[in-house]
GROMACS .gro file of C-alpha atoms in nm:
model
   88
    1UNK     CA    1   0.000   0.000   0.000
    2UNK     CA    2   0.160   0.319  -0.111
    3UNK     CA    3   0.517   0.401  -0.198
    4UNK     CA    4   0.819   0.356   0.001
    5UNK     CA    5   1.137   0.539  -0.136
    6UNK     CA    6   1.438   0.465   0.029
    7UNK     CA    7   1.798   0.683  -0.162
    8UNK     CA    8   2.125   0.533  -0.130
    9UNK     CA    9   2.415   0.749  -0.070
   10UNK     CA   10   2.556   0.963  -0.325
   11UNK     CA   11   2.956   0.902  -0.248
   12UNK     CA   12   3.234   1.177  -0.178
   13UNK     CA   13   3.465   1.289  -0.473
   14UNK     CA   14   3.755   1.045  -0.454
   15UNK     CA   15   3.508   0.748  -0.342
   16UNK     CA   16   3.344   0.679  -0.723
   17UNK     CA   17   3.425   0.426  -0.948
   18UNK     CA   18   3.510   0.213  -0.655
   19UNK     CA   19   3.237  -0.064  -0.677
   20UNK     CA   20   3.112   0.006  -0.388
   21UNK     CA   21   2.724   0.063  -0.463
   22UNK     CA   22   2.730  -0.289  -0.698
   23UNK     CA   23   2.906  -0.440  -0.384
   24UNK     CA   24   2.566  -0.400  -0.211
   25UNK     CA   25   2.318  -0.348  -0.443
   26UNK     CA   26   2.247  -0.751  -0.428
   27UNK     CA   27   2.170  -0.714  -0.052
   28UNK     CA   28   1.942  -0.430  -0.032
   29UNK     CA   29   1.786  -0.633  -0.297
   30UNK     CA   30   1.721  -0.882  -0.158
   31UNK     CA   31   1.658  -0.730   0.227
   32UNK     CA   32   1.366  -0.495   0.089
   33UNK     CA   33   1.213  -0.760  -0.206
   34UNK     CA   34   1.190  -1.001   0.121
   35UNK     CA   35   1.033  -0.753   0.298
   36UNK     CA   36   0.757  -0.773   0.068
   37UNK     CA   37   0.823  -0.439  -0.213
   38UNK     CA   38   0.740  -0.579  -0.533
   39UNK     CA   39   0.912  -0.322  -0.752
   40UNK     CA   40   1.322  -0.109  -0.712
   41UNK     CA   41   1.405   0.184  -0.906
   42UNK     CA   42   1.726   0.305  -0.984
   43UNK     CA   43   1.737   0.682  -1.104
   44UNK     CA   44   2.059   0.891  -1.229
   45UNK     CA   45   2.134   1.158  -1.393
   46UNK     CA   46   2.122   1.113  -1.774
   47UNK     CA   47   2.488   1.179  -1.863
   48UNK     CA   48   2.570   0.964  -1.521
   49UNK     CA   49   2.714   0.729  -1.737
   50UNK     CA   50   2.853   0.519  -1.461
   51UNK     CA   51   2.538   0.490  -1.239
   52UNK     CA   52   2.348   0.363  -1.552
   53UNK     CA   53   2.578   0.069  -1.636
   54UNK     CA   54   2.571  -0.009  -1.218
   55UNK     CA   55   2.198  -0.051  -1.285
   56UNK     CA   56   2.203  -0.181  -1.627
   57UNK     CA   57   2.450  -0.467  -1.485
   58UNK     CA   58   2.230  -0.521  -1.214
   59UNK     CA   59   1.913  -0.632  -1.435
   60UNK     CA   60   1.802  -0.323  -1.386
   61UNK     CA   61   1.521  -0.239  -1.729
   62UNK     CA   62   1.585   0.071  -1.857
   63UNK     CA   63   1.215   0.218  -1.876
   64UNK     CA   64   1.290   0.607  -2.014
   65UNK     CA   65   1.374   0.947  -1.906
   66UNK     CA   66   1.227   1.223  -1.649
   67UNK     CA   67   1.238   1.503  -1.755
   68UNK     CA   68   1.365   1.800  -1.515
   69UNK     CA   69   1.320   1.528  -1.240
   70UNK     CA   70   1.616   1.655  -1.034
   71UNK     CA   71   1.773   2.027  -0.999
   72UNK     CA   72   2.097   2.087  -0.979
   73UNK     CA   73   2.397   2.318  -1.124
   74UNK     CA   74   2.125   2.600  -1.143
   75UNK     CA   75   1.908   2.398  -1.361
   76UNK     CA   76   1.649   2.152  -1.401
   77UNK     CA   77   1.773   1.810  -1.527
   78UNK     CA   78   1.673   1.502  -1.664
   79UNK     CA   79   1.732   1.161  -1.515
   80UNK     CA   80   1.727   0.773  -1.631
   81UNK     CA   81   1.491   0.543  -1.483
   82UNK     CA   82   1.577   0.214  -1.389
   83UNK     CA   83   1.373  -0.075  -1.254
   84UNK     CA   84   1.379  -0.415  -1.105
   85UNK     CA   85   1.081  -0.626  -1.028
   86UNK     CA   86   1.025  -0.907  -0.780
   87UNK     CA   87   1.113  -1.236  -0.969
   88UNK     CA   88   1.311  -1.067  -1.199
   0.00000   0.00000   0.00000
């Protein structure tokens, strides 16, 4: 019933590229799809090139863009969205 969002962290400078968000991607999986969600998303920036293939490696389905979902650098911006569903 209803939506639960949960954000992982966005890491420091110096801490990308470092696996560390595919190291437990598996495990939040599976903690919240045993807790009974039925459906993960995975959003990033569109010219995040590196969060996409973390998803994209994941299973993740690429379903299409949002457009000026997020603002940042003094402007609206458009993100990737990414999902997973239980049973995947």
């Amino acid at each position: 019933t209803g939506v639960q969002t949960c954000a992982l962290p966005i890491l420091k400078d110096g801490e990308t590229g470092k696996g560390y968000i595919s190291e437990i991607l598996p495990y939040v999986e599976k903690i919240f799809f045993a807790a009974g969600l039925h459906r993960l998303v995975i959003e990033c920036e569109t010219d995040n090139i590196a969060s996409a293939a973390v998803a994209e490696r994941n299973g993740y389905v690429f379903e299409g863009i949002a457009a000026g979902k997020v603002f940042g650098y003094g402007r609206y911006r458009d993100c990737k969205v990414y999902a997973k569903v239980s049973g995947d």
